[in-house]
Short mmCIF file of C-alpha atoms and ligand atoms in Angstrom, two decimals:
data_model
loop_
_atom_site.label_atom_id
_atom_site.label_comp_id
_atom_site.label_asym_id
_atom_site.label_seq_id
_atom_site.Cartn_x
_atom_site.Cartn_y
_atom_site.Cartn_z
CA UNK A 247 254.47 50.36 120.43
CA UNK A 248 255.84 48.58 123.50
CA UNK A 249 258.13 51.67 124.29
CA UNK A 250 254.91 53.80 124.23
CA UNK A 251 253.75 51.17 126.82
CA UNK A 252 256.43 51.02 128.69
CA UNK A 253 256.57 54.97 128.70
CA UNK A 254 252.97 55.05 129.88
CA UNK A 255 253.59 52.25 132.48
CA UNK A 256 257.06 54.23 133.87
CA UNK A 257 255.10 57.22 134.31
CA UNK A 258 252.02 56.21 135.84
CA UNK A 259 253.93 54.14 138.27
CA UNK A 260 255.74 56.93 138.87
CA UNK A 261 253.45 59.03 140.09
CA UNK A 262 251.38 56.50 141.89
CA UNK A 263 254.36 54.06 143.42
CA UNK A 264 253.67 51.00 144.84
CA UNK A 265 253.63 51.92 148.56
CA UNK A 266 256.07 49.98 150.79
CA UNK A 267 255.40 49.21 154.32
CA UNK A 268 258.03 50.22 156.71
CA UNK A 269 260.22 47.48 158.60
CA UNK A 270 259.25 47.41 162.08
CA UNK A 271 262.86 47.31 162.70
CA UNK A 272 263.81 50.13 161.30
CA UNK A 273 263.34 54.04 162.25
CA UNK A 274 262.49 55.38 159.80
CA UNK A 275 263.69 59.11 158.57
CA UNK A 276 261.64 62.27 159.13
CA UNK A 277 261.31 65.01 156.86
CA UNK A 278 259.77 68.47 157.10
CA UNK A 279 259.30 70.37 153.98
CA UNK A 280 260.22 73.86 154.32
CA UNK A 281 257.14 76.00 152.26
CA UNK A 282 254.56 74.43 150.56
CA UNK A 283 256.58 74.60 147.07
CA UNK A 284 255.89 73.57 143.87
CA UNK A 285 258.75 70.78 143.46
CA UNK A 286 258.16 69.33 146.81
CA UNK A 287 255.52 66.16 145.29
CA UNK A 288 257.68 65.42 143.30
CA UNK A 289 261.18 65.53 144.54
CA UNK A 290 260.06 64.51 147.77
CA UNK A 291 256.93 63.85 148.74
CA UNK A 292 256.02 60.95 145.94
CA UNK A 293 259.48 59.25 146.07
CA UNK A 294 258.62 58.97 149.90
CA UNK A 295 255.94 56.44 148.91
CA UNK A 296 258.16 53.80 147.91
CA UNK A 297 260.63 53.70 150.37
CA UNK A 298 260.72 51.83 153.48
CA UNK A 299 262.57 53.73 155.51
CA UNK A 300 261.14 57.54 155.06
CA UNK A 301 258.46 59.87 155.40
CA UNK A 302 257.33 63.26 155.43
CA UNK A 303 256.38 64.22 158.56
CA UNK A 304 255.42 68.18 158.21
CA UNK A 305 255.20 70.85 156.27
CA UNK A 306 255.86 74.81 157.50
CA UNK A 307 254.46 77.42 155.05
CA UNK A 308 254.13 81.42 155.64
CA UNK A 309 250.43 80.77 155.68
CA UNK A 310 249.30 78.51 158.24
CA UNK A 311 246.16 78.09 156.15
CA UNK A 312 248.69 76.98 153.11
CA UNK A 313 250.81 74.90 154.84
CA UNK A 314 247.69 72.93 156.59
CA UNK A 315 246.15 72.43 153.36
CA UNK A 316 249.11 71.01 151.71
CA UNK A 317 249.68 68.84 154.53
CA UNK A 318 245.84 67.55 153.62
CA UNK A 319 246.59 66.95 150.26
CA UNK A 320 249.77 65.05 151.01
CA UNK A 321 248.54 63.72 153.69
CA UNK A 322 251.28 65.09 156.11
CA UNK A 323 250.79 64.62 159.82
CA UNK A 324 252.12 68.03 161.11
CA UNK A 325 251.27 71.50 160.48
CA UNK A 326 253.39 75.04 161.34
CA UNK A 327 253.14 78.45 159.72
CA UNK A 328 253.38 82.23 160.11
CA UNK A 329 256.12 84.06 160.53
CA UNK A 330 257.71 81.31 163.39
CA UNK A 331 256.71 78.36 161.30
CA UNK A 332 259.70 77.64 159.31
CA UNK A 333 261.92 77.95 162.68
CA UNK A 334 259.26 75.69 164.75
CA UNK A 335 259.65 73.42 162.16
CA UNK A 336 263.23 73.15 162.06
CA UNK A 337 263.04 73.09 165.69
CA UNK A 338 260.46 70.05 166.03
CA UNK A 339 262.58 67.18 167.91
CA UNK A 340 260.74 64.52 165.87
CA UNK A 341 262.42 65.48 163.02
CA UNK A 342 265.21 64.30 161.32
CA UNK A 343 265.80 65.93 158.10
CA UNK A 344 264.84 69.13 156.25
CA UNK A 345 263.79 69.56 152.82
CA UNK A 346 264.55 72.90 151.80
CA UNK A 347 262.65 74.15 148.58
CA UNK A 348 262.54 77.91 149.72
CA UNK A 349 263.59 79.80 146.61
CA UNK A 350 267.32 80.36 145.60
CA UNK A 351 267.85 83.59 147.91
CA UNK A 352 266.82 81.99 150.73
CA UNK A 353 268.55 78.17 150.81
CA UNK A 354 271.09 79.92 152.73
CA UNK A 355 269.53 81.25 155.77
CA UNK A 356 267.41 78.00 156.26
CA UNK A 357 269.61 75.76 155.69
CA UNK A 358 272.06 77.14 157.92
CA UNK A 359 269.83 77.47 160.72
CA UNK A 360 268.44 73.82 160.17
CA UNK A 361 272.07 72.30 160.37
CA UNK A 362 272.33 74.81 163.49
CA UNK A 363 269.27 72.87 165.29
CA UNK A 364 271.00 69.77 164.50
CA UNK A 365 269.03 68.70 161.45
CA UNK A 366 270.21 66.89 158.07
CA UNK A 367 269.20 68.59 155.45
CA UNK A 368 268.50 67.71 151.28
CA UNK A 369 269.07 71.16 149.50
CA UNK A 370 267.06 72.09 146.27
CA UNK A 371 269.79 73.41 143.68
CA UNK A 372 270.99 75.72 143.13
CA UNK A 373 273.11 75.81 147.18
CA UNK A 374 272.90 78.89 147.60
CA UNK A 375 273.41 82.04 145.57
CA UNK A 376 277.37 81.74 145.91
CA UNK A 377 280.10 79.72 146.17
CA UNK A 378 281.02 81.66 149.52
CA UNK A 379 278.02 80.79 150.87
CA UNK A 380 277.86 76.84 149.63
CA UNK A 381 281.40 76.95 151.80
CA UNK A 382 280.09 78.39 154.52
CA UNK A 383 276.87 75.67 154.31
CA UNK A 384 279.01 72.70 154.14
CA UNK A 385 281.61 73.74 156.79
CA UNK A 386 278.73 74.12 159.15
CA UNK A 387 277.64 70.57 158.11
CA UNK A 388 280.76 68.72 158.81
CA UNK A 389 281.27 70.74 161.93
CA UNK A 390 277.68 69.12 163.28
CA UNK A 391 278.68 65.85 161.44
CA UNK A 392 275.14 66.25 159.55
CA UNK A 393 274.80 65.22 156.01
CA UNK A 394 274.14 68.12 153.44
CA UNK A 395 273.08 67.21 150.36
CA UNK A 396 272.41 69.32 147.25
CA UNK A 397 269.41 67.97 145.22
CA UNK A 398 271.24 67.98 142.00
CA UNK A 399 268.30 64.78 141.24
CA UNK A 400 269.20 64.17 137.54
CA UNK A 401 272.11 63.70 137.71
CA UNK A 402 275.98 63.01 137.22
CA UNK A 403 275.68 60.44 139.98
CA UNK A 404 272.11 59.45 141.05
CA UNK A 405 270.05 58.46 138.13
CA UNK A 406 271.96 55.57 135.57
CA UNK A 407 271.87 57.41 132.59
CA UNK A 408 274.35 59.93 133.37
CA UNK A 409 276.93 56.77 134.82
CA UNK A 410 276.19 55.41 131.42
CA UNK A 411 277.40 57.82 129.76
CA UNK A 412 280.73 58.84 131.78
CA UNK A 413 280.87 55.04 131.83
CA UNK A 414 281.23 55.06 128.14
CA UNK A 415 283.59 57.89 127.95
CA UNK A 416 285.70 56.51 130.19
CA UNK A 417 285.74 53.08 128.48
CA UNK A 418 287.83 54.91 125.80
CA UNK A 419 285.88 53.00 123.25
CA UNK A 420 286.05 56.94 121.58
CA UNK A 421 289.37 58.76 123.02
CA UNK A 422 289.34 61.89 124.86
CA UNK A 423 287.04 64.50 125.02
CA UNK A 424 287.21 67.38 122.86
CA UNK A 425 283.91 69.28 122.95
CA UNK A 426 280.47 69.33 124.73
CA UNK A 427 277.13 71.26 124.47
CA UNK A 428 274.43 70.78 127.04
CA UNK A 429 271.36 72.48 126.50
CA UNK A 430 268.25 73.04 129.19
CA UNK A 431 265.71 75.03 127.52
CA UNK A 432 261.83 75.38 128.32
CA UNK A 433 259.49 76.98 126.31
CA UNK A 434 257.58 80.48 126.99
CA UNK A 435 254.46 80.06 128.91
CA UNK A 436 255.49 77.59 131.49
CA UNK A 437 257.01 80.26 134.09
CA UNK A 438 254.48 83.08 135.03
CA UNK A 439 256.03 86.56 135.09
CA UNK A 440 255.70 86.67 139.17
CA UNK A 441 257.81 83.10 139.16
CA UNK A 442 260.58 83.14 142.14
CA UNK A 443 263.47 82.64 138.86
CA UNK A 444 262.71 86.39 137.71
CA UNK A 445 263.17 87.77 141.15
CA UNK A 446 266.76 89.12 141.46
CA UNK A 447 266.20 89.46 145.42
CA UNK A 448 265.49 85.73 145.54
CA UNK A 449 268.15 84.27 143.38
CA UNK A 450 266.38 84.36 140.49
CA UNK A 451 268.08 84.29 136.60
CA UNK A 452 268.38 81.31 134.22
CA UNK A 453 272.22 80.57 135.05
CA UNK A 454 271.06 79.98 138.34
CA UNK A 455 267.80 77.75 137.78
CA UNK A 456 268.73 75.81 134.53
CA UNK A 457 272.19 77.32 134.36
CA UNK A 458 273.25 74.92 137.25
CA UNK A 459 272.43 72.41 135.27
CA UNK A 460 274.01 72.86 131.84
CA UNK A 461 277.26 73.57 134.25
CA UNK A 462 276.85 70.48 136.41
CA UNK A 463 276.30 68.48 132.97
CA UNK A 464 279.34 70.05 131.51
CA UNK A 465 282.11 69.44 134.05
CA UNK A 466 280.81 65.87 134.65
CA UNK A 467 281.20 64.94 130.99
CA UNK A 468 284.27 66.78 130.27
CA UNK A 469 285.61 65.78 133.56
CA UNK A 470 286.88 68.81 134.97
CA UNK A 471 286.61 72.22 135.76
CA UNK A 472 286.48 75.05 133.05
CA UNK A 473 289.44 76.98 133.56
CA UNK A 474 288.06 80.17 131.53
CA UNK A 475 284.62 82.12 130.42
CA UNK A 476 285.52 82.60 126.64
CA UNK A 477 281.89 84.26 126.21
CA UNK A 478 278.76 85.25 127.12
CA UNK A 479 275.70 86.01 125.52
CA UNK A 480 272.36 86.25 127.06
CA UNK A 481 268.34 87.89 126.70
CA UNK A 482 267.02 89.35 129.91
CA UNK A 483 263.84 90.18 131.72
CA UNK A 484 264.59 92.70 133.53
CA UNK A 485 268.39 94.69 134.26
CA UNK A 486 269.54 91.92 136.06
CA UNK A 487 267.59 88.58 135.02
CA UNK A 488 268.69 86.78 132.49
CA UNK A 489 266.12 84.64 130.32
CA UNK A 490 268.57 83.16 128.23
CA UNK A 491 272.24 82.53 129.03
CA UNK A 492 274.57 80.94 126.66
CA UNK A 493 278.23 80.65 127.34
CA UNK A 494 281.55 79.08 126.03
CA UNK A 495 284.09 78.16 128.08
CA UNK A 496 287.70 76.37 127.77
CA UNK A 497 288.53 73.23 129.74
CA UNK A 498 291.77 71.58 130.84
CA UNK A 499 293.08 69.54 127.80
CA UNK A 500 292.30 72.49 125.56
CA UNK A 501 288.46 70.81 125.36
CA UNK A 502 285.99 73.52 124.42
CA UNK A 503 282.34 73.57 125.95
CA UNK A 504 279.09 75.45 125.21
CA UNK A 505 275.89 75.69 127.53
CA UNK A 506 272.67 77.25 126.82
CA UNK A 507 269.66 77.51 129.11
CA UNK A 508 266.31 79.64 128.60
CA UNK A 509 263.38 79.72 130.77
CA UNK A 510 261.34 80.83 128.07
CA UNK A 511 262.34 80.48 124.49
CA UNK A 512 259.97 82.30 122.40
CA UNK A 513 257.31 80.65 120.08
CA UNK A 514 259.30 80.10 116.39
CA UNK A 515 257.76 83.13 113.53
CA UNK A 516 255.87 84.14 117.13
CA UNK A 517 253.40 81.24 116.64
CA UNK A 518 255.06 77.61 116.81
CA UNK A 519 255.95 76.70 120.56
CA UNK A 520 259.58 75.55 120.98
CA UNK A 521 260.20 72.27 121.93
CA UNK A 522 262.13 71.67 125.23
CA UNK A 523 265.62 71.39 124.63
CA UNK A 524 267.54 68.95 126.66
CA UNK A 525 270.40 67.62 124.90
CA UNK A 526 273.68 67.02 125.47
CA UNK A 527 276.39 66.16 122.76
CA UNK A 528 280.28 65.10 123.92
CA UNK A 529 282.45 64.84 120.96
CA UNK A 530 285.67 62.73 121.43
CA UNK A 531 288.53 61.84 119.31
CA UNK A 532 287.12 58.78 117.81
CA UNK A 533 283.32 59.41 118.12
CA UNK A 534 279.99 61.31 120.10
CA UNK A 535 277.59 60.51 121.97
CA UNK A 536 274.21 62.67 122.04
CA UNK A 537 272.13 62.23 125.29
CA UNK A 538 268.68 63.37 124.75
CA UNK A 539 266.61 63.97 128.29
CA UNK A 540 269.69 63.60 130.78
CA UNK A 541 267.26 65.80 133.23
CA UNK A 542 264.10 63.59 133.72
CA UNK A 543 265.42 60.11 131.86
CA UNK A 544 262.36 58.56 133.49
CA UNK A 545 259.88 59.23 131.10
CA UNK A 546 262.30 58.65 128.24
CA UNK A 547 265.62 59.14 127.19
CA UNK A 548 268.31 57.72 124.75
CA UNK A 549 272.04 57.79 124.56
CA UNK A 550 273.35 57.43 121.30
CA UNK A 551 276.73 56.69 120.84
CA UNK A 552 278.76 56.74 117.28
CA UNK A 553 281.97 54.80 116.96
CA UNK A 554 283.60 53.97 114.13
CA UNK A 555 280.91 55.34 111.87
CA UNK A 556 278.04 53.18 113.46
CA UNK A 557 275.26 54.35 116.30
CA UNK A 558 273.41 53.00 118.76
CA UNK A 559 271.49 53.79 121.42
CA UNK A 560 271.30 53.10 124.66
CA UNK A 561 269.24 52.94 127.53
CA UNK A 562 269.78 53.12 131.04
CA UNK A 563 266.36 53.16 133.25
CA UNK A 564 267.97 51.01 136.73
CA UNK A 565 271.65 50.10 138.07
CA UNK A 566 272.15 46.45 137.68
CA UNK A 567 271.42 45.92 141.64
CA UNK A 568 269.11 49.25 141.98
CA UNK A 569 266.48 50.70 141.15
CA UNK A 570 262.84 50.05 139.15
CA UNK A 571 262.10 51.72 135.37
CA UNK A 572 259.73 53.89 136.96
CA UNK A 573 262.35 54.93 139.94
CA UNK A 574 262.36 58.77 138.89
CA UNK A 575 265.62 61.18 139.51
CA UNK A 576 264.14 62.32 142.85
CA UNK A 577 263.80 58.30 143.79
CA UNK A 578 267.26 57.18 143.34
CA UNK A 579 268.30 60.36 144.89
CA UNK A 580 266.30 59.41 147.74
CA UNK A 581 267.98 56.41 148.07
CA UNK A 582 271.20 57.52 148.07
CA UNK A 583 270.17 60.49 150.71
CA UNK A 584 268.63 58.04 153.22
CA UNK A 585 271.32 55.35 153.06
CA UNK A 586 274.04 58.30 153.81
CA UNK A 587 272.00 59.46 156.66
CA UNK A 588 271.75 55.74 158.22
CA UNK A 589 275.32 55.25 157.70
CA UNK A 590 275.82 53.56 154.99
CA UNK A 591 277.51 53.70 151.47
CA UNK A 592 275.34 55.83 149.01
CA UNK A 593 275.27 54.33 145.40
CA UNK A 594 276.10 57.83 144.63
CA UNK A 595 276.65 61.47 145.88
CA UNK A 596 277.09 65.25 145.21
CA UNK A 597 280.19 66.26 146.91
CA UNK A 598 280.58 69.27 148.71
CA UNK A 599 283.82 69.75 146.10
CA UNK A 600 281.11 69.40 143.71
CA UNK A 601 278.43 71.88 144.76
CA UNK A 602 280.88 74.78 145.46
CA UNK A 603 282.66 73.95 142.07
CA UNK A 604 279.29 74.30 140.45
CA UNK A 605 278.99 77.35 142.08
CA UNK A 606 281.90 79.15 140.84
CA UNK A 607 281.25 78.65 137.25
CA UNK A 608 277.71 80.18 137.77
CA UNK A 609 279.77 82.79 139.31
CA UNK A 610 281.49 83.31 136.80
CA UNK A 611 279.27 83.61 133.81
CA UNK A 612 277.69 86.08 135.76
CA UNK A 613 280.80 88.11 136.25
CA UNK A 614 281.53 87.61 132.71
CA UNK A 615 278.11 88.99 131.44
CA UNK A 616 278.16 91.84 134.09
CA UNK A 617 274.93 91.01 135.42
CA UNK A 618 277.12 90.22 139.12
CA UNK A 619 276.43 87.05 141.11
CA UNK A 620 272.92 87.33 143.26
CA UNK A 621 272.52 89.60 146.18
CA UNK A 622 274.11 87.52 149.40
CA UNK A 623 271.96 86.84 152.15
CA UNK A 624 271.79 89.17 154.94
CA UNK A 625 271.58 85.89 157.19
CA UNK A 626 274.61 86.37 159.89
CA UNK A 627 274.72 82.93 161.64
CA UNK A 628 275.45 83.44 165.73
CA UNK A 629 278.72 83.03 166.27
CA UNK A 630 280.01 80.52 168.80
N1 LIG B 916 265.10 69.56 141.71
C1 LIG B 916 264.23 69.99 140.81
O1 LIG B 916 263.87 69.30 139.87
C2 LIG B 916 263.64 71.31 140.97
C3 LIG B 916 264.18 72.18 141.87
N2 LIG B 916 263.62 73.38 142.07
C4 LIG B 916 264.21 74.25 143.08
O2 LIG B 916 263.33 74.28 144.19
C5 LIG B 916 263.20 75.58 144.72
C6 LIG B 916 261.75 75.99 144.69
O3 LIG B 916 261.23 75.95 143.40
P1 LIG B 916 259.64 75.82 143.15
O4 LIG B 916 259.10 74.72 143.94
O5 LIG B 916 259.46 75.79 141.70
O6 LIG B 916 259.16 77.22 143.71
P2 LIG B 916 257.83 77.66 144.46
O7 LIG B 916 257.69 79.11 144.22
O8 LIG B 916 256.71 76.76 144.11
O9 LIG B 916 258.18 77.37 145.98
C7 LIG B 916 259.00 78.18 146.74
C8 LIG B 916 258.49 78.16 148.17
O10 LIG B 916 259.28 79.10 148.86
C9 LIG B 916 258.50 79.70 149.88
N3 LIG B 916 258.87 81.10 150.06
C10 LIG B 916 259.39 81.62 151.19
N4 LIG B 916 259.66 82.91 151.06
C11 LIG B 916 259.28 83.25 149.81
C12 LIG B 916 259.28 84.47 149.10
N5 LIG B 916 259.74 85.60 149.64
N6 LIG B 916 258.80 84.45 147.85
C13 LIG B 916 258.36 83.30 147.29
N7 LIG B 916 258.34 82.12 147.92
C14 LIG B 916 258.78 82.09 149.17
C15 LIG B 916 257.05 79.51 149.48
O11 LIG B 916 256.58 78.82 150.61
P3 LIG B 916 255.28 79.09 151.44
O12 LIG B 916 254.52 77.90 151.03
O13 LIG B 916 255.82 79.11 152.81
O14 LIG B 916 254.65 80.36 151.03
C16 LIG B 916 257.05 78.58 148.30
O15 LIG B 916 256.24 77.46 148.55
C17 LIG B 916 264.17 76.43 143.91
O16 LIG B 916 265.39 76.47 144.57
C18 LIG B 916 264.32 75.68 142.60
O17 LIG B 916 265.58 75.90 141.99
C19 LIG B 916 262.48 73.74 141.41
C20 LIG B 916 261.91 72.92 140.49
C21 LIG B 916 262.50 71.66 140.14
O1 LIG B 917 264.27 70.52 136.88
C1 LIG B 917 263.94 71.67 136.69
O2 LIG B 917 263.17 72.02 135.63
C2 LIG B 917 262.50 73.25 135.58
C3 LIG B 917 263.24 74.31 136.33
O3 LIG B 917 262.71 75.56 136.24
C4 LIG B 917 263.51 73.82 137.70
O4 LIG B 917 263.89 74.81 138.62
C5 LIG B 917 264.49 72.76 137.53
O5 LIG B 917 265.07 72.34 138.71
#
């Protein structure tokens, strides 16, 4: 009963956070949301609330009528849109940092041209729609000193369920690594046939929306980089999108790792919806642990750990000096993009290392299946 409560209190929090005032004596950060997306409440717009030392400042959509009434919904100060909106945006001297939500295809072109005006910039995963271009996004970055930062929320670093875990592998309470699975499935129904991750042109495909995940999971649990594609096997939508992707590869240290993702895994006898599927399971010499919900931990989540033939389970909802039970992904991500920006230590980060790594892999269980990475964009930055 009180875990139901305390499920019901972490989500309601939050999605209503307490509001915090900001310190007169700081500045604080300016965002502007590029396209009135989907994601942006939550991975931006909400977390906002609750810290002291942000806000979003504007929103650009295509439609100016869109974008202005977003902005009234989220109550967002400034407005742009039409075809210049995006740039004006970018352009806008009040602003400090871009959040860029476009769709895969186009993380590229706008993110490059917002580190060109000078702007840091938190990038929705996946980077881009190749490694090549993640580079390219990143050199730019350092070049301008500006911080780039890949929104991998969930994750490896920013949320304390996923340091839990590669806390307890690295304890060696249960030996090395031998095996993972990571799973990110959604059932059918939830993605509309017109959705941005079926559109090949955009970046679309399941390796690249959930597949970036699974990946990310993987080579943060095993600890390295898989070294080959063993196999591929996948569903598609359409000659290049693929539904379902599931892949095995071969890690250093002869460890062995499966992924699966589907963004629409079809009702069981064509009647029972699936359930999500958001598991992952490391197997080590001496033991496993099974993490159920690694992606939104928030609303629940357990870690349950077998040694010695006895379980447990864990929980992980703050940092022992961060953080609030209701703090979602996209909060402690937050965090750790605003203290980078001000100059100081992040409790955690994405490395550029990291997010061209990831890359690579999706890469390559695209070359692997045949489908071929997605199209590169036809953005040529001006050359200095
Ligand atoms: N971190 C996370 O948990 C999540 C991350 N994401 C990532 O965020 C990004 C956006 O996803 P989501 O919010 O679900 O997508 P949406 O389709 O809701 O948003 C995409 C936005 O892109 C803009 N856009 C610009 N050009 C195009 C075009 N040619 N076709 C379609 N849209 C266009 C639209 O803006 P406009 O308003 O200007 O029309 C739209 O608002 C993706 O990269 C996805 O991987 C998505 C969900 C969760
Ligand atoms: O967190 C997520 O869950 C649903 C996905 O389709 C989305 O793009 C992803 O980032």
């Amino acid at each position: 009963m009180s875990s139901v409560f305390g499920l019901v209190k972490r989500v309601t929090t939050a999605l209503n956070p307490p509001a915090t005032q900001s310190s007169p004596d700081t500045k604080p950060l300016k965002f502007g949301i590029l396209g009135a997306a989907a994601i942006a409440p939550d991975a931006l717009i909400t977390p906002v609330k609750s810290h002291p030392e942000a806000v979003v400042y504007a929103v650009a959509a295509r439609s100016k009528d869109r974008a202005a009434a977003f902005a009234k919904k989220h109550g967002i100060e400034k407005v742009f849109g039409g075809p210049t909106g995006y740039q004006e945006l970018i352009d806008d001297p009040d602003i400090d940092a871009i959040y860029n939500p476009l769709p895969n295809g186009l993380h590229y072109e706008w993110t490059m041209k917002a580190l060109a005006a000078g702007k840091h910039v938190l990038l929705e995963k996946p980077s881009a729609n190749t490694a090549e271009e993640t580079r390219n996004m990143f050199a730019l970055a350092e070049k301008k000193d500006l911080v780039l930062l890949e929104a991998f929320h969930y994750r490896r670093v920013f949320h304390p369920v996923a340091h839990r875990v590669k806390a307890v592998i690295e304890s060696g309470e249960l030996g090395a690594v031998k095996s993972t699975s990571t799973a990110l499935t959604i059932p059918r129904g939830f993605m509309k046939a017109d959705d941005i991750r079926f559109n090949y042109s955009l970046g679309g495909g399941a390796m690249m929306d959930l597949g970036c995940y699974v990946i990310n999971a993987t080579r943060y649990f095993a600890g390295a980089n898989p070294t080959s594609v063993e196999s591929v096997d996948h569903e598609l939508t359409s000659p290049q999108i693929d539904r379902r992707t599931a892949a095995k590869f071969t890690l250093p240290g002869s460890i062995t790792s499966t992924i699966l993702c589907d963004l629409g895994v079809p009702p069981t006898l064509g009647v029972i919806p699936s359930l999500p599927n958001i598991k992952a399971v490391i197997k080590c010499e001496k033991g496993e642990i099974e993490v159920y919900n690694y992606v939104m931990p928030t609303l629940y989540h357990s870690i349950t750990v077998t040694a010695g033939g006895k379980k447990r389970v864990e929980k992980a909802y703050t940092f022992p000096d961060l953080g609030q039970p209701w703090w979602t992904t996209y909060r402690y991500q937050l965090e750790a993009f605003v203290n980078k920006v001000k100059g100081r230590a992040p409790h955690a980060w994405v490395t550029k290392e990291d997010s061209i790594s990831n890359m690579e892999v999706v890469e390559s269980v695209y070359a692997k299946s045949g489908l071929g990475s997605r199209p590169t964009s036809d953005y040529v930055p001006p050359s200095d």
